[in-house]
PDB file of C-alpha atoms in Angstrom:
ATOM      1  CA  MET R   1      84.370 131.195 106.699  1.00  0.00           C
ATOM      2  CA  ASP R   2      84.705 134.673 108.098  1.00  0.00           C
ATOM      3  CA  ALA R   3      86.331 137.524 106.168  1.00  0.00           C
ATOM      4  CA  THR R   4      89.642 137.345 108.056  1.00  0.00           C
ATOM      5  CA  TYR R   5      90.161 133.660 107.255  1.00  0.00           C
ATOM      6  CA  ALA R   6      88.931 134.093 103.688  1.00  0.00           C
ATOM      7  CA  SER R   7      91.420 136.899 103.132  1.00  0.00           C
ATOM      8  CA  ALA R   8      94.287 134.860 104.599  1.00  0.00           C
ATOM      9  CA  LEU R   9      93.355 131.854 102.458  1.00  0.00           C
ATOM     10  CA  SER R  10      93.199 134.039  99.359  1.00  0.00           C
ATOM     11  CA  ALA R  11      96.645 135.475 100.124  1.00  0.00           C
ATOM     12  CA  LEU R  12      98.061 131.975 100.632  1.00  0.00           C
ATOM     13  CA  ARG R  13      96.602 130.748  97.350  1.00  0.00           C
ATOM     14  CA  SER R  14      97.976 133.762  95.494  1.00  0.00           C
ATOM     15  CA  PHE R  15     101.412 133.195  97.001  1.00  0.00           C
ATOM     16  CA  ASN R  16     101.359 129.495  96.072  1.00  0.00           C
ATOM     17  CA  TYR R  17     100.443 130.193  92.457  1.00  0.00           C
ATOM     18  CA  ASP R  18     102.879 133.091  92.080  1.00  0.00           C
ATOM     19  CA  TYR R  19     105.895 131.531  93.798  1.00  0.00           C
ATOM     20  CA  ILE R  20     105.405 127.761  93.609  1.00  0.00           C
ATOM     21  CA  TYR R  21     103.029 126.404  90.967  1.00  0.00           C
ATOM     22  CA  ASN R  22     103.687 128.878  88.141  1.00  0.00           C
ATOM     23  CA  ARG R  23     107.452 129.244  88.556  1.00  0.00           C
ATOM     24  CA  PRO R  24     109.351 128.308  85.377  1.00  0.00           C
ATOM     25  CA  ASP R  25     111.207 125.555  87.287  1.00  0.00           C
ATOM     26  CA  SER R  26     107.934 124.062  88.534  1.00  0.00           C
ATOM     27  CA  ILE R  27     106.429 124.140  85.057  1.00  0.00           C
ATOM     28  CA  ALA R  28     109.560 122.451  83.650  1.00  0.00           C
ATOM     29  CA  GLN R  29     109.278 119.702  86.280  1.00  0.00           C
ATOM     30  CA  GLY R  30     105.668 119.104  85.301  1.00  0.00           C
ATOM     31  CA  ARG R  31     106.652 118.957  81.629  1.00  0.00           C
ATOM     32  CA  ALA R  32     109.329 116.345  82.412  1.00  0.00           C
ATOM     33  CA  VAL R  33     106.726 114.135  84.095  1.00  0.00           C
ATOM     34  CA  ILE R  34     104.256 114.534  81.231  1.00  0.00           C
ATOM     35  CA  ASP R  35     106.985 113.681  78.704  1.00  0.00           C
ATOM     36  CA  VAL R  36     107.931 110.405  80.379  1.00  0.00           C
ATOM     37  CA  LEU R  37     104.322 109.328  80.972  1.00  0.00           C
ATOM     38  CA  THR R  38     103.447 110.073  77.341  1.00  0.00           C
ATOM     39  CA  ALA R  39     106.489 108.129  76.142  1.00  0.00           C
ATOM     40  CA  LEU R  40     105.554 105.141  78.319  1.00  0.00           C
ATOM     41  CA  VAL R  41     101.954 105.126  77.086  1.00  0.00           C
ATOM     42  CA  ASP R  42     103.167 105.347  73.473  1.00  0.00           C
ATOM     43  CA  TYR R  43     105.598 102.487  74.106  1.00  0.00           C
ATOM     44  CA  PHE R  44     102.946 100.195  75.577  1.00  0.00           C
ATOM     45  CA  ILE R  45     100.475 101.024  72.793  1.00  0.00           C
ATOM     46  CA  ALA R  46     103.124 100.008  70.248  1.00  0.00           C
ATOM     47  CA  ASN R  47     104.243  96.990  72.322  1.00  0.00           C
ATOM     48  CA  PRO R  48     101.136  95.566  74.031  1.00  0.00           C
ATOM     49  CA  ALA R  49     102.918  92.259  74.649  1.00  0.00           C
ATOM     50  CA  MET R  50     105.111  94.129  77.152  1.00  0.00           C
ATOM     51  CA  LEU R  51     102.102  94.852  79.371  1.00  0.00           C
ATOM     52  CA  PRO R  52     101.787  92.537  82.370  1.00  0.00           C
ATOM     53  CA  SER R  53      99.421  89.601  82.015  1.00  0.00           C
ATOM     54  CA  SER R  54      97.245  91.132  84.716  1.00  0.00           C
ATOM     55  CA  THR R  55      96.304  93.941  82.308  1.00  0.00           C
ATOM     56  CA  ASN R  56      92.719  93.774  81.050  1.00  0.00           C
ATOM     57  CA  ALA R  57      93.085  91.819  77.800  1.00  0.00           C
ATOM     58  CA  GLU R  58      89.673  92.984  76.613  1.00  0.00           C
ATOM     59  CA  ALA R  59      90.588  96.672  76.797  1.00  0.00           C
ATOM     60  CA  ASP R  60      91.659  98.451  73.641  1.00  0.00           C
ATOM     61  CA  PRO R  61      95.437  99.061  73.456  1.00  0.00           C
ATOM     62  CA  VAL R  62      95.189 102.750  74.376  1.00  0.00           C
ATOM     63  CA  THR R  63      93.023 102.103  77.436  1.00  0.00           C
ATOM     64  CA  ALA R  64      95.235  99.212  78.531  1.00  0.00           C
ATOM     65  CA  ALA R  65      98.414 101.301  78.205  1.00  0.00           C
ATOM     66  CA  VAL R  66      96.962 104.362  79.930  1.00  0.00           C
ATOM     67  CA  THR R  67      95.512 102.285  82.771  1.00  0.00           C
ATOM     68  CA  TYR R  68      98.807 100.485  83.334  1.00  0.00           C
ATOM     69  CA  VAL R  69     100.936 103.649  83.306  1.00  0.00           C
ATOM     70  CA  ALA R  70      98.422 105.500  85.496  1.00  0.00           C
ATOM     71  CA  GLY R  71      98.892 102.851  88.181  1.00  0.00           C
ATOM     72  CA  MET R  72     102.670 103.277  88.343  1.00  0.00           C
ATOM     73  CA  THR R  73     104.379 105.051  91.206  1.00  0.00           C
ATOM     74  CA  ASP R  74     106.704 107.891  90.229  1.00  0.00           C
ATOM     75  CA  ARG R  75     109.826 105.862  90.887  1.00  0.00           C
ATOM     76  CA  TYR R  76     108.512 102.785  89.068  1.00  0.00           C
ATOM     77  CA  ALA R  77     107.528 104.887  86.042  1.00  0.00           C
ATOM     78  CA  PHE R  78     111.005 106.373  85.795  1.00  0.00           C
ATOM     79  CA  ASP R  79     112.712 103.022  86.452  1.00  0.00           C
ATOM     80  CA  THR R  80     110.600 101.595  83.620  1.00  0.00           C
ATOM     81  CA  ALA R  81     111.420 104.511  81.310  1.00  0.00           C
ATOM     82  CA  VAL R  82     115.131 104.066  81.962  1.00  0.00           C
ATOM     83  CA  ARG R  83     114.910 100.301  81.416  1.00  0.00           C
ATOM     84  CA  LEU R  84     112.646 100.221  78.351  1.00  0.00           C
ATOM     85  CA  LEU R  85     113.277 103.593  76.723  1.00  0.00           C
ATOM     86  CA  ASP R  86     116.828 104.359  77.877  1.00  0.00           C
ATOM     87  CA  TRP R  87     115.400 107.593  79.317  1.00  0.00           C
ATOM     88  CA  PRO R  88     118.272 110.059  79.893  1.00  0.00           C
ATOM     89  CA  ALA R  89     119.001 111.305  83.396  1.00  0.00           C
ATOM     90  CA  GLU R  90     118.870 114.960  82.377  1.00  0.00           C
ATOM     91  CA  ARG R  91     115.234 114.549  81.300  1.00  0.00           C
ATOM     92  CA  ARG R  92     114.078 113.203  84.672  1.00  0.00           C
ATOM     93  CA  PRO R  93     112.471 115.571  87.157  1.00  0.00           C
ATOM     94  CA  LEU R  94     114.635 116.627  90.074  1.00  0.00           C
ATOM     95  CA  GLY R  95     114.365 114.315  93.052  1.00  0.00           C
ATOM     96  CA  ILE R  96     113.567 111.186  91.030  1.00  0.00           C
ATOM     97  CA  ASP R  97     116.317 108.642  91.398  1.00  0.00           C
ATOM     98  CA  VAL R  98     116.181 105.304  89.657  1.00  0.00           C
ATOM     99  CA  HIS R  99     117.401 101.843  90.447  1.00  0.00           C
ATOM    100  CA  GLY R 100     119.558  99.831  88.109  1.00  0.00           C
TER     101      GLY R 100
END
């Protein structure tokens, strides 16, 4: 990559980190996602019978729960959190609507 393109790419990266990724609102959104995923994993560790039958029965409970939650789409994860954990709307990230 020549110096002109490298400089432009560096400026773009700096802008993204300063004004997008590290904004307090962006960090709060990330925290909201981590909170719900952690709560779902904890729930399925404590309630392994709630995991689908297709889950690897030979896996330890932590691996089974993490693998199951990791395979969820965003919407499905939040639908599940609302259904199983009564997850409050104000704790969901912006832009995530749920069904039911």
